PDB file of C-alpha atoms and ligand atoms in Angstrom:
ATOM      1  CA  UNK A 252    -198.484  67.858  26.394  1.00 47.00           C
ATOM      2  CA  UNK A 253    -199.155  68.831  22.815  1.00 51.00           C
ATOM      3  CA  UNK A 254    -197.035  69.231  19.766  1.00 51.00           C
ATOM      4  CA  UNK A 255    -197.808  71.794  17.148  1.00 54.00           C
ATOM      5  CA  UNK A 256    -196.186  72.944  13.906  1.00 52.00           C
ATOM      6  CA  UNK A 257    -196.466  69.785  11.841  1.00 76.00           C
ATOM      7  CA  UNK A 258    -195.293  66.847  13.908  1.00 87.00           C
ATOM      8  CA  UNK A 259    -193.504  64.143  11.958  1.00 92.00           C
ATOM      9  CA  UNK A 260    -191.820  60.830  12.622  1.00 95.00           C
ATOM     10  CA  UNK A 261    -188.101  60.240  12.462  1.00 97.00           C
ATOM     11  CA  UNK A 262    -185.856  57.241  12.942  1.00 98.00           C
ATOM     12  CA  UNK A 263    -182.892  57.286  15.300  1.00 98.00           C
ATOM     13  CA  UNK A 264    -180.089  56.750  12.814  1.00 98.00           C
ATOM     14  CA  UNK A 265    -176.978  56.938  15.010  1.00 98.00           C
ATOM     15  CA  UNK A 266    -175.728  57.582  18.522  1.00 98.00           C
ATOM     16  CA  UNK A 267    -172.211  58.913  18.897  1.00 97.00           C
ATOM     17  CA  UNK A 268    -170.101  59.737  21.896  1.00 97.00           C
ATOM     18  CA  UNK A 269    -169.519  63.478  22.216  1.00 96.00           C
ATOM     19  CA  UNK A 270    -167.896  63.958  25.622  1.00 95.00           C
ATOM     20  CA  UNK A 271    -168.413  62.447  29.093  1.00 94.00           C
ATOM     21  CA  UNK A 272    -172.178  62.499  29.687  1.00 93.00           C
ATOM     22  CA  UNK A 273    -172.891  63.973  26.233  1.00 96.00           C
ATOM     23  CA  UNK A 274    -174.059  61.950  23.239  1.00 97.00           C
ATOM     24  CA  UNK A 275    -174.863  63.120  19.738  1.00 98.00           C
ATOM     25  CA  UNK A 276    -178.081  61.710  18.304  1.00 98.00           C
ATOM     26  CA  UNK A 277    -178.770  61.696  14.577  1.00 98.00           C
ATOM     27  CA  UNK A 278    -182.394  61.334  13.450  1.00 98.00           C
ATOM     28  CA  UNK A 279    -183.455  60.819   9.861  1.00 97.00           C
ATOM     29  CA  UNK A 280    -186.709  61.148   7.955  1.00 95.00           C
ATOM     30  CA  UNK A 281    -188.537  57.820   7.620  1.00 95.00           C
ATOM     31  CA  UNK A 282    -188.965  58.326   3.881  1.00 93.00           C
ATOM     32  CA  UNK A 283    -185.444  59.648   3.321  1.00 92.00           C
ATOM     33  CA  UNK A 284    -186.819  62.915   1.936  1.00 94.00           C
ATOM     34  CA  UNK A 285    -185.129  66.210   2.852  1.00 96.00           C
ATOM     35  CA  UNK A 286    -186.237  67.711   6.159  1.00 96.00           C
ATOM     36  CA  UNK A 287    -187.074  71.386   6.650  1.00 96.00           C
ATOM     37  CA  UNK A 288    -183.998  73.587   6.570  1.00 97.00           C
ATOM     38  CA  UNK A 289    -183.079  75.606   9.644  1.00 97.00           C
ATOM     39  CA  UNK A 290    -180.612  78.202  10.875  1.00 97.00           C
ATOM     40  CA  UNK A 291    -178.250  78.112  13.880  1.00 98.00           C
ATOM     41  CA  UNK A 292    -180.135  78.546  17.150  1.00 96.00           C
ATOM     42  CA  UNK A 293    -183.124  76.475  15.995  1.00 96.00           C
ATOM     43  CA  UNK A 294    -184.475  73.685  18.176  1.00 94.00           C
ATOM     44  CA  UNK A 295    -186.911  70.820  17.834  1.00 94.00           C
ATOM     45  CA  UNK A 296    -189.270  69.200  20.330  1.00 91.00           C
ATOM     46  CA  UNK A 297    -188.691  65.468  20.685  1.00 93.00           C
ATOM     47  CA  UNK A 298    -191.378  63.248  22.193  1.00 91.00           C
ATOM     48  CA  UNK A 299    -189.634  60.914  24.659  1.00 87.00           C
ATOM     49  CA  UNK A 300    -192.774  59.329  26.046  1.00 83.00           C
ATOM     50  CA  UNK A 301    -196.517  60.120  25.816  1.00 80.00           C
ATOM     51  CA  UNK A 302    -196.188  62.714  28.559  1.00 78.00           C
ATOM     52  CA  UNK A 303    -192.569  63.705  28.107  1.00 83.00           C
ATOM     53  CA  UNK A 304    -191.476  66.270  25.557  1.00 84.00           C
ATOM     54  CA  UNK A 305    -188.051  67.905  25.491  1.00 88.00           C
ATOM     55  CA  UNK A 306    -186.490  70.663  23.419  1.00 89.00           C
ATOM     56  CA  UNK A 307    -183.031  70.291  21.893  1.00 94.00           C
ATOM     57  CA  UNK A 308    -180.941  72.648  19.776  1.00 96.00           C
ATOM     58  CA  UNK A 309    -180.099  71.402  16.318  1.00 97.00           C
ATOM     59  CA  UNK A 310    -176.480  71.234  15.302  1.00 98.00           C
ATOM     60  CA  UNK A 311    -175.758  73.293  12.201  1.00 98.00           C
ATOM     61  CA  UNK A 312    -174.969  72.610   9.442  1.00 96.00           C
ATOM     62  CA  UNK A 313    -176.953  69.439   8.876  1.00 96.00           C
ATOM     63  CA  UNK A 314    -174.701  66.592   7.811  1.00 93.00           C
ATOM     64  CA  UNK A 315    -177.350  65.300   5.379  1.00 96.00           C
ATOM     65  CA  UNK A 316    -180.563  66.894   3.999  1.00 96.00           C
ATOM     66  CA  UNK A 317    -182.729  64.152   5.554  1.00 97.00           C
ATOM     67  CA  UNK A 318    -181.082  64.225   8.987  1.00 98.00           C
ATOM     68  CA  UNK A 319    -181.112  66.324  12.141  1.00 98.00           C
ATOM     69  CA  UNK A 320    -178.481  66.113  14.882  1.00 98.00           C
ATOM     70  CA  UNK A 321    -178.789  67.059  18.531  1.00 97.00           C
ATOM     71  CA  UNK A 322    -176.307  66.860  21.399  1.00 97.00           C
ATOM     72  CA  UNK A 323    -177.835  65.713  24.693  1.00 95.00           C
ATOM     73  CA  UNK A 324    -176.228  65.993  28.082  1.00 93.00           C
ATOM     74  CA  UNK A 325    -177.278  63.483  30.702  1.00 92.00           C
ATOM     75  CA  UNK A 326    -178.988  65.596  33.369  1.00 84.00           C
ATOM     76  CA  UNK A 327    -178.616  64.630  37.021  1.00 75.00           C
ATOM     77  CA  UNK A 328    -181.906  66.295  37.776  1.00 69.00           C
ATOM     78  CA  UNK A 329    -184.791  66.960  35.462  1.00 65.00           C
ATOM     79  CA  UNK A 330    -187.799  65.249  34.009  1.00 65.00           C
ATOM     80  CA  UNK A 331    -185.908  62.287  32.569  1.00 83.00           C
ATOM     81  CA  UNK A 332    -185.734  63.233  28.885  1.00 86.00           C
ATOM     82  CA  UNK A 333    -181.962  62.910  28.761  1.00 91.00           C
ATOM     83  CA  UNK A 334    -182.033  59.663  30.780  1.00 91.00           C
ATOM     84  CA  UNK A 335    -184.470  58.167  28.311  1.00 92.00           C
ATOM     85  CA  UNK A 336    -182.194  59.016  25.406  1.00 94.00           C
ATOM     86  CA  UNK A 337    -178.967  58.001  27.129  1.00 95.00           C
ATOM     87  CA  UNK A 338    -180.189  54.731  28.651  1.00 93.00           C
ATOM     88  CA  UNK A 339    -183.222  53.569  26.664  1.00 93.00           C
ATOM     89  CA  UNK A 340    -182.791  54.710  23.078  1.00 95.00           C
ATOM     90  CA  UNK A 341    -181.860  52.232  20.377  1.00 96.00           C
ATOM     91  CA  UNK A 342    -180.788  52.934  16.837  1.00 98.00           C
ATOM     92  CA  UNK A 343    -183.703  52.267  14.506  1.00 97.00           C
ATOM     93  CA  UNK A 344    -186.397  53.356  16.987  1.00 97.00           C
ATOM     94  CA  UNK A 345    -188.897  55.950  15.793  1.00 97.00           C
ATOM     95  CA  UNK A 346    -189.668  59.216  17.544  1.00 96.00           C
ATOM     96  CA  UNK A 347    -192.056  62.084  16.987  1.00 94.00           C
ATOM     97  CA  UNK A 348    -190.530  65.461  16.431  1.00 94.00           C
ATOM     98  CA  UNK A 349    -191.729  69.009  15.765  1.00 91.00           C
ATOM     99  CA  UNK A 350    -190.606  71.195  12.907  1.00 93.00           C
ATOM    100  CA  UNK A 351    -187.623  73.392  13.859  1.00 94.00           C
ATOM    101  CA  UNK A 352    -188.396  76.643  15.650  1.00 91.00           C
ATOM    102  CA  UNK A 353    -185.897  79.415  16.217  1.00 93.00           C
ATOM    103  CA  UNK A 354    -186.129  81.864  19.095  1.00 90.00           C
ATOM    104  CA  UNK A 355    -182.361  82.344  19.249  1.00 93.00           C
ATOM    105  CA  UNK A 356    -181.469  83.383  15.690  1.00 94.00           C
ATOM    106  CA  UNK A 357    -178.291  85.067  14.537  1.00 96.00           C
ATOM    107  CA  UNK A 358    -179.414  88.542  13.566  1.00 94.00           C
ATOM    108  CA  UNK A 359    -177.751  90.363  10.681  1.00 94.00           C
ATOM    109  CA  UNK A 360    -175.173  92.924  11.726  1.00 95.00           C
ATOM    110  CA  UNK A 361    -171.996  94.473  10.362  1.00 95.00           C
ATOM    111  CA  UNK A 362    -170.475  94.525  13.851  1.00 95.00           C
ATOM    112  CA  UNK A 363    -168.213  91.863  15.343  1.00 95.00           C
ATOM    113  CA  UNK A 364    -169.807  88.811  16.934  1.00 97.00           C
ATOM    114  CA  UNK A 365    -168.827  87.351  20.326  1.00 98.00           C
ATOM    115  CA  UNK A 366    -170.342  83.999  21.247  1.00 98.00           C
ATOM    116  CA  UNK A 367    -170.296  82.650  24.829  1.00 98.00           C
ATOM    117  CA  UNK A 368    -171.025  79.030  25.743  1.00 96.00           C
ATOM    118  CA  UNK A 369    -171.073  77.115  29.006  1.00 94.00           C
ATOM    119  CA  UNK A 370    -171.402  73.310  29.071  1.00 91.00           C
ATOM    120  CA  UNK A 371    -173.988  71.960  26.635  1.00 92.00           C
ATOM    121  CA  UNK A 372    -174.817  75.552  25.650  1.00 94.00           C
ATOM    122  CA  UNK A 373    -172.107  75.016  23.051  1.00 96.00           C
ATOM    123  CA  UNK A 374    -174.686  73.393  20.722  1.00 97.00           C
ATOM    124  CA  UNK A 375    -176.313  76.557  19.339  1.00 97.00           C
ATOM    125  CA  UNK A 376    -173.148  78.607  19.882  1.00 97.00           C
ATOM    126  CA  UNK A 377    -170.856  76.365  17.827  1.00 97.00           C
ATOM    127  CA  UNK A 378    -173.527  76.316  15.115  1.00 98.00           C
ATOM    128  CA  UNK A 379    -173.513  80.114  15.032  1.00 98.00           C
ATOM    129  CA  UNK A 380    -169.727  80.176  14.949  1.00 97.00           C
ATOM    130  CA  UNK A 381    -169.644  77.759  12.008  1.00 96.00           C
ATOM    131  CA  UNK A 382    -172.159  79.852  10.102  1.00 96.00           C
ATOM    132  CA  UNK A 383    -170.351  83.132  10.718  1.00 96.00           C
ATOM    133  CA  UNK A 384    -167.047  81.577   9.698  1.00 94.00           C
ATOM    134  CA  UNK A 385    -168.650  80.113   6.563  1.00 94.00           C
ATOM    135  CA  UNK A 386    -169.757  83.647   5.690  1.00 94.00           C
ATOM    136  CA  UNK A 387    -166.262  84.984   6.269  1.00 92.00           C
ATOM    137  CA  UNK A 388    -167.396  87.058   9.263  1.00 92.00           C
ATOM    138  CA  UNK A 389    -165.293  88.041  12.245  1.00 88.00           C
ATOM    139  CA  UNK A 390    -166.475  85.984  15.206  1.00 95.00           C
ATOM    140  CA  UNK A 391    -165.060  84.934  18.554  1.00 97.00           C
ATOM    141  CA  UNK A 392    -166.214  81.908  20.499  1.00 97.00           C
ATOM    142  CA  UNK A 393    -165.582  81.559  24.256  1.00 97.00           C
ATOM    143  CA  UNK A 394    -166.363  78.174  25.775  1.00 96.00           C
ATOM    144  CA  UNK A 395    -166.197  77.206  29.440  1.00 95.00           C
ATOM    145  CA  UNK A 396    -166.262  73.549  30.542  1.00 93.00           C
ATOM    146  CA  UNK A 397    -164.708  71.672  33.439  1.00 89.00           C
ATOM    147  CA  UNK A 398    -161.832  70.252  31.363  1.00 91.00           C
ATOM    148  CA  UNK A 399    -160.724  69.753  27.769  1.00 92.00           C
ATOM    149  CA  UNK A 400    -162.046  66.212  27.949  1.00 93.00           C
ATOM    150  CA  UNK A 401    -165.523  67.522  28.827  1.00 93.00           C
ATOM    151  CA  UNK A 402    -165.697  69.831  25.829  1.00 95.00           C
ATOM    152  CA  UNK A 403    -167.909  68.868  22.951  1.00 96.00           C
ATOM    153  CA  UNK A 404    -166.057  69.197  19.623  1.00 96.00           C
ATOM    154  CA  UNK A 405    -162.823  69.884  21.502  1.00 95.00           C
ATOM    155  CA  UNK A 406    -160.534  68.633  18.754  1.00 94.00           C
ATOM    156  CA  UNK A 407    -162.373  70.526  16.025  1.00 93.00           C
ATOM    157  CA  UNK A 408    -162.364  73.719  18.057  1.00 95.00           C
ATOM    158  CA  UNK A 409    -158.643  73.359  18.793  1.00 93.00           C
ATOM    159  CA  UNK A 410    -158.004  73.225  15.050  1.00 92.00           C
ATOM    160  CA  UNK A 411    -159.579  76.650  14.533  1.00 85.00           C
ATOM    161  CA  UNK A 412    -156.896  79.132  13.542  1.00 72.00           C
ATOM    162  CA  UNK A 413    -158.235  81.994  15.576  1.00 80.00           C
ATOM    163  CA  UNK A 414    -161.354  83.245  17.238  1.00 92.00           C
ATOM    164  CA  UNK A 415    -161.807  80.315  19.638  1.00 96.00           C
ATOM    165  CA  UNK A 416    -160.905  80.497  23.313  1.00 95.00           C
ATOM    166  CA  UNK A 417    -161.446  77.418  25.449  1.00 95.00           C
ATOM    167  CA  UNK A 418    -161.494  77.722  29.239  1.00 93.00           C
ATOM    168  CA  UNK A 419    -161.158  74.797  31.635  1.00 90.00           C
ATOM    169  CA  UNK A 420    -162.658  75.535  35.010  1.00 84.00           C
ATOM    170  CA  UNK A 421    -161.461  72.500  36.952  1.00 80.00           C
ATOM    171  CA  UNK A 422    -158.253  71.224  35.460  1.00 69.00           C
ATOM    172  CA  UNK A 423    -155.626  73.320  37.206  1.00 68.00           C
ATOM    173  CA  UNK A 424    -153.429  75.750  35.348  1.00 68.00           C
ATOM    174  CA  UNK A 425    -154.779  78.866  37.030  1.00 74.00           C
ATOM    175  CA  UNK A 426    -158.111  80.624  37.102  1.00 81.00           C
ATOM    176  CA  UNK A 427    -159.581  81.108  33.611  1.00 87.00           C
ATOM    177  CA  UNK A 428    -160.967  84.499  32.596  1.00 92.00           C
ATOM    178  CA  UNK A 429    -164.556  85.062  33.623  1.00 93.00           C
ATOM    179  CA  UNK A 430    -167.420  86.289  31.521  1.00 96.00           C
ATOM    180  CA  UNK A 431    -167.144  89.707  33.096  1.00 96.00           C
ATOM    181  CA  UNK A 432    -163.423  89.971  32.263  1.00 95.00           C
ATOM    182  CA  UNK A 433    -164.127  89.346  28.588  1.00 96.00           C
ATOM    183  CA  UNK A 434    -167.226  91.510  28.338  1.00 97.00           C
ATOM    184  CA  UNK A 435    -165.276  94.392  29.848  1.00 96.00           C
ATOM    185  CA  UNK A 436    -162.948  94.354  26.826  1.00 96.00           C
ATOM    186  CA  UNK A 437    -165.672  94.416  24.166  1.00 97.00           C
ATOM    187  CA  UNK A 438    -167.135  97.498  22.481  1.00 96.00           C
ATOM    188  CA  UNK A 439    -170.809  98.277  23.067  1.00 96.00           C
ATOM    189  CA  UNK A 440    -171.431  97.784  19.379  1.00 96.00           C
ATOM    190  CA  UNK A 441    -170.471  94.061  19.598  1.00 97.00           C
ATOM    191  CA  UNK A 442    -173.167  91.498  18.964  1.00 97.00           C
ATOM    192  CA  UNK A 443    -173.237  89.163  21.983  1.00 97.00           C
ATOM    193  CA  UNK A 444    -174.757  85.675  22.090  1.00 98.00           C
ATOM    194  CA  UNK A 445    -174.769  83.490  25.197  1.00 97.00           C
ATOM    195  CA  UNK A 446    -176.067  80.017  26.002  1.00 95.00           C
ATOM    196  CA  UNK A 447    -175.233  78.004  29.090  1.00 92.00           C
ATOM    197  CA  UNK A 448    -176.354  77.050  32.570  1.00 88.00           C
ATOM    198  CA  UNK A 449    -178.813  79.305  34.359  1.00 85.00           C
ATOM    199  CA  UNK A 450    -176.142  80.981  36.506  1.00 88.00           C
ATOM    200  CA  UNK A 451    -174.116  81.908  33.439  1.00 93.00           C
ATOM    201  CA  UNK A 452    -177.074  83.356  31.556  1.00 92.00           C
ATOM    202  CA  UNK A 453    -178.236  85.249  34.675  1.00 90.00           C
ATOM    203  CA  UNK A 454    -174.764  86.733  34.912  1.00 94.00           C
ATOM    204  CA  UNK A 455    -174.757  87.577  31.204  1.00 95.00           C
ATOM    205  CA  UNK A 456    -178.071  89.410  31.639  1.00 91.00           C
ATOM    206  CA  UNK A 457    -176.738  91.308  34.657  1.00 92.00           C
ATOM    207  CA  UNK A 458    -173.427  92.219  33.029  1.00 96.00           C
ATOM    208  CA  UNK A 459    -175.008  93.415  29.791  1.00 95.00           C
ATOM    209  CA  UNK A 460    -177.766  95.531  31.346  1.00 91.00           C
ATOM    210  CA  UNK A 461    -175.909  98.752  30.561  1.00 93.00           C
ATOM    211  CA  UNK A 462    -175.239  97.730  26.945  1.00 95.00           C
ATOM    212  CA  UNK A 463    -177.600  98.331  24.007  1.00 93.00           C
ATOM    213  CA  UNK A 464    -180.209  95.640  24.653  1.00 89.00           C
ATOM    214  CA  UNK A 465    -180.691  94.935  20.962  1.00 91.00           C
ATOM    215  CA  UNK A 466    -177.103  93.591  20.871  1.00 95.00           C
ATOM    216  CA  UNK A 467    -177.552  91.051  23.696  1.00 94.00           C
ATOM    217  CA  UNK A 468    -178.959  87.628  22.838  1.00 94.00           C
ATOM    218  CA  UNK A 469    -179.180  84.579  25.043  1.00 92.00           C
ATOM    219  CA  UNK A 470    -180.942  81.293  25.423  1.00 91.00           C
ATOM    220  CA  UNK A 471    -181.737  79.357  28.587  1.00 83.00           C
ATOM    221  CA  UNK A 472    -182.252  75.628  28.960  1.00 75.00           C
ATOM    222  CA  UNK A 473    -184.723  75.580  31.775  1.00 72.00           C
ATOM    223  CA  UNK A 474    -187.834  77.308  33.040  1.00 71.00           C
ATOM    224  CA  UNK A 475    -187.660  80.160  35.533  1.00 70.00           C
ATOM    225  CA  UNK A 476    -188.611  79.206  39.072  1.00 70.00           C
ATOM    226  CA  UNK A 477    -191.740  81.373  38.973  1.00 76.00           C
ATOM    227  CA  UNK A 478    -192.918  80.157  35.540  1.00 73.00           C
ATOM    228  CA  UNK A 479    -195.721  77.947  36.807  1.00 76.00           C
ATOM    229  CA  UNK A 480    -196.436  79.580  40.165  1.00 83.00           C
ATOM    230  CA  UNK A 481    -199.945  80.937  40.781  1.00 86.00           C
ATOM    231  CA  UNK A 482    -200.377  84.677  40.281  1.00 90.00           C
ATOM    232  CA  UNK A 483    -203.103  87.275  40.543  1.00 93.00           C
ATOM    233  CA  UNK A 484    -206.349  86.648  38.717  1.00 96.00           C
ATOM    234  CA  UNK A 485    -206.763  88.785  35.567  1.00 97.00           C
ATOM    235  CA  UNK A 486    -209.055  89.305  32.588  1.00 97.00           C
ATOM    236  CA  UNK A 487    -208.045  89.070  28.954  1.00 97.00           C
ATOM    237  CA  UNK A 488    -209.780  90.007  25.722  1.00 97.00           C
ATOM    238  CA  UNK A 489    -209.162  87.760  22.718  1.00 97.00           C
ATOM    239  CA  UNK A 490    -209.569  90.144  19.807  1.00 96.00           C
ATOM    240  CA  UNK A 491    -210.180  87.721  16.920  1.00 96.00           C
ATOM    241  CA  UNK A 492    -212.389  85.339  18.892  1.00 95.00           C
ATOM    242  CA  UNK A 493    -214.375  88.175  20.432  1.00 96.00           C
ATOM    243  CA  UNK A 494    -214.094  86.559  23.865  1.00 96.00           C
ATOM    244  CA  UNK A 495    -213.295  88.054  27.257  1.00 97.00           C
ATOM    245  CA  UNK A 496    -211.970  85.450  29.682  1.00 97.00           C
ATOM    246  CA  UNK A 497    -211.006  85.430  33.343  1.00 97.00           C
ATOM    247  CA  UNK A 498    -207.808  83.643  34.349  1.00 97.00           C
ATOM    248  CA  UNK A 499    -207.942  82.552  37.992  1.00 96.00           C
ATOM    249  CA  UNK A 500    -204.879  82.641  40.236  1.00 94.00           C
ATOM    250  CA  UNK A 501    -204.183  78.915  39.841  1.00 94.00           C
ATOM    251  CA  UNK A 502    -204.838  78.779  36.086  1.00 95.00           C
ATOM    252  CA  UNK A 503    -202.637  79.594  33.128  1.00 95.00           C
ATOM    253  CA  UNK A 504    -203.842  81.706  30.233  1.00 96.00           C
ATOM    254  CA  UNK A 505    -203.244  78.718  27.982  1.00 95.00           C
ATOM    255  CA  UNK A 506    -205.528  76.487  30.074  1.00 95.00           C
ATOM    256  CA  UNK A 507    -208.290  79.078  30.016  1.00 96.00           C
ATOM    257  CA  UNK A 508    -208.024  79.554  26.234  1.00 96.00           C
ATOM    258  CA  UNK A 509    -208.205  75.810  25.662  1.00 93.00           C
ATOM    259  CA  UNK A 510    -211.183  75.435  27.979  1.00 95.00           C
ATOM    260  CA  UNK A 511    -212.943  78.172  25.995  1.00 96.00           C
ATOM    261  CA  UNK A 512    -212.342  76.256  22.754  1.00 94.00           C
ATOM    262  CA  UNK A 513    -209.773  78.694  21.368  1.00 94.00           C
ATOM    263  CA  UNK A 514    -207.207  76.899  19.259  1.00 88.00           C
ATOM    264  CA  UNK A 515    -203.698  77.646  20.477  1.00 89.00           C
ATOM    265  CA  UNK A 516    -200.340  76.095  19.687  1.00 84.00           C
ATOM    266  CA  UNK A 517    -198.186  74.953  22.568  1.00 84.00           C
ATOM    267  CA  UNK A 518    -195.547  72.447  23.491  1.00 80.00           C
ATOM    268  CA  UNK A 519    -193.381  72.619  26.638  1.00 82.00           C
ATOM    269  CA  UNK A 520    -195.937  74.422  28.853  1.00 86.00           C
ATOM    270  CA  UNK A 521    -193.162  75.898  30.985  1.00 86.00           C
ATOM    271  CA  UNK A 522    -191.999  78.903  29.000  1.00 88.00           C
ATOM    272  CA  UNK A 523    -188.899  77.531  27.279  1.00 85.00           C
ATOM    273  CA  UNK A 524    -189.875  76.499  23.738  1.00 84.00           C
ATOM    274  CA  UNK A 525    -191.716  79.527  22.342  1.00 85.00           C
ATOM    275  CA  UNK A 526    -194.492  77.480  20.691  1.00 85.00           C
ATOM    276  CA  UNK A 527    -197.297  79.340  22.476  1.00 91.00           C
ATOM    277  CA  UNK A 528    -196.109  82.857  21.595  1.00 93.00           C
ATOM    278  CA  UNK A 529    -199.033  85.213  20.968  1.00 96.00           C
ATOM    279  CA  UNK A 530    -199.091  88.820  19.794  1.00 97.00           C
ATOM    280  CA  UNK A 531    -200.035  91.337  22.496  1.00 98.00           C
ATOM    281  CA  UNK A 532    -202.316  94.089  21.185  1.00 97.00           C
ATOM    282  CA  UNK A 533    -202.725  96.053  24.408  1.00 97.00           C
ATOM    283  CA  UNK A 534    -202.175  95.814  28.141  1.00 96.00           C
ATOM    284  CA  UNK A 535    -199.354  94.914  30.481  1.00 96.00           C
ATOM    285  CA  UNK A 536    -197.712  91.525  30.850  1.00 97.00           C
ATOM    286  CA  UNK A 537    -195.873  89.791  33.662  1.00 95.00           C
ATOM    287  CA  UNK A 538    -193.369  87.815  31.556  1.00 95.00           C
ATOM    288  CA  UNK A 539    -192.285  84.518  33.123  1.00 93.00           C
ATOM    289  CA  UNK A 540    -190.783  82.678  30.156  1.00 91.00           C
ATOM    290  CA  UNK A 541    -187.134  82.207  29.227  1.00 86.00           C
ATOM    291  CA  UNK A 542    -187.684  82.780  25.510  1.00 87.00           C
ATOM    292  CA  UNK A 543    -187.915  86.569  25.306  1.00 87.00           C
ATOM    293  CA  UNK A 544    -184.828  88.705  25.877  1.00 81.00           C
ATOM    294  CA  UNK A 545    -184.945  91.595  28.371  1.00 79.00           C
ATOM    295  CA  UNK A 546    -185.397  93.959  25.388  1.00 80.00           C
ATOM    296  CA  UNK A 547    -188.278  91.896  23.999  1.00 86.00           C
ATOM    297  CA  UNK A 548    -189.895  91.769  27.433  1.00 89.00           C
ATOM    298  CA  UNK A 549    -189.667  95.518  27.620  1.00 88.00           C
ATOM    299  CA  UNK A 550    -191.311  95.946  24.219  1.00 92.00           C
ATOM    300  CA  UNK A 551    -193.934  93.350  25.203  1.00 95.00           C
ATOM    301  CA  UNK A 552    -195.079  92.818  21.643  1.00 96.00           C
ATOM    302  CA  UNK A 553    -195.650  89.124  22.321  1.00 96.00           C
ATOM    303  CA  UNK A 554    -196.061  86.808  25.311  1.00 97.00           C
ATOM    304  CA  UNK A 555    -195.890  83.087  26.083  1.00 95.00           C
ATOM    305  CA  UNK A 556    -199.371  82.241  27.248  1.00 96.00           C
ATOM    306  CA  UNK A 557    -198.397  78.955  28.947  1.00 94.00           C
ATOM    307  CA  UNK A 558    -196.761  80.810  31.836  1.00 94.00           C
ATOM    308  CA  UNK A 559    -196.857  84.603  31.462  1.00 95.00           C
ATOM    309  CA  UNK A 560    -199.793  86.524  32.862  1.00 96.00           C
ATOM    310  CA  UNK A 561    -201.659  89.783  32.436  1.00 96.00           C
ATOM    311  CA  UNK A 562    -201.050  92.610  34.871  1.00 95.00           C
ATOM    312  CA  UNK A 563    -204.441  94.121  35.589  1.00 92.00           C
ATOM    313  CA  UNK A 564    -207.453  93.571  33.376  1.00 93.00           C
ATOM    314  CA  UNK A 565    -206.411  95.430  30.217  1.00 93.00           C
ATOM    315  CA  UNK A 566    -204.670  92.633  28.323  1.00 97.00           C
ATOM    316  CA  UNK A 567    -205.780  92.188  24.688  1.00 97.00           C
ATOM    317  CA  UNK A 568    -204.339  89.368  22.593  1.00 97.00           C
ATOM    318  CA  UNK A 569    -204.357  88.578  18.887  1.00 97.00           C
ATOM    319  CA  UNK A 570    -206.263  85.323  19.330  1.00 96.00           C
TER     320      UNK A 570
HETATM  321  S1  FES B 237    -195.557  76.105  25.354  1.00 62.52           S
HETATM  322 FE1  FES B 237    -193.405  76.334  25.343  1.00 62.52          FE
HETATM  323  S2  FES B 237    -193.142  78.457  25.792  1.00 62.52           S
HETATM  324 FE2  FES B 237    -195.245  78.096  26.067  1.00 62.52          FE
END
């Protein structure tokens, strides 16, 4: 595990109840000085233990210049990051954190925005909604959760005059509209943003395949199942270092670069954080991360070297 991008220490300032199984954690700078600003969609890496690093979306806007807030759902399965926060964290404890990174930014557009959230995916989505509303933009937010009680910011969202539609999937009262029902009503020019469980984002990708890819934006929480699987061996040329390296079937490109003494930034090592993104100068890539959108994968201008691999021996990277 490694943190890049200027790691710094923060103090856990407050823990608040958000919804069943979801707490909101507020961290503040140890010296009380303002932290780096960020935009909706940004996340930070939080070090939970020496070998445990997790990524969490930042809530926007910040409630204080020296504080960051994240919402964390207690995961039934996973590596234990949420369990550590939910069951072991104490106010006043210090944590290491990365600077914010944003691989899910709101892109400028004059078109209407439609934001889709499932479960804890509401964190970046509600941040985007707040920003668009603050700018006086037309935006719609659609949020699916099992019941009203399980919705983060339920009361605040209910107070919104328009633009917010809340769907309860398990509380009776009929079957709520599905993602496909709503997408079918939207013009192809609409800017679409989606964050939620894997099944929801998979469906979003499938349902938006025929739409202009530049208008479809989504973020996943977890690595793809093939992210860390072995693949074919391949060769890569590192343009700036002047090195040509061979990546064996069981190795990752990141491991091989490190072994060769090439300095590379990385964090999650499973294709979800975007820290190891490297510019591709030539060659074909088998993308295995969850950071790049289908359109970005197609353009293949960059790749995540912790999990994605070269196809054939023609890969050239800006390293
Ligand atoms: S280190 Fe996180 S995407 Fe590669």
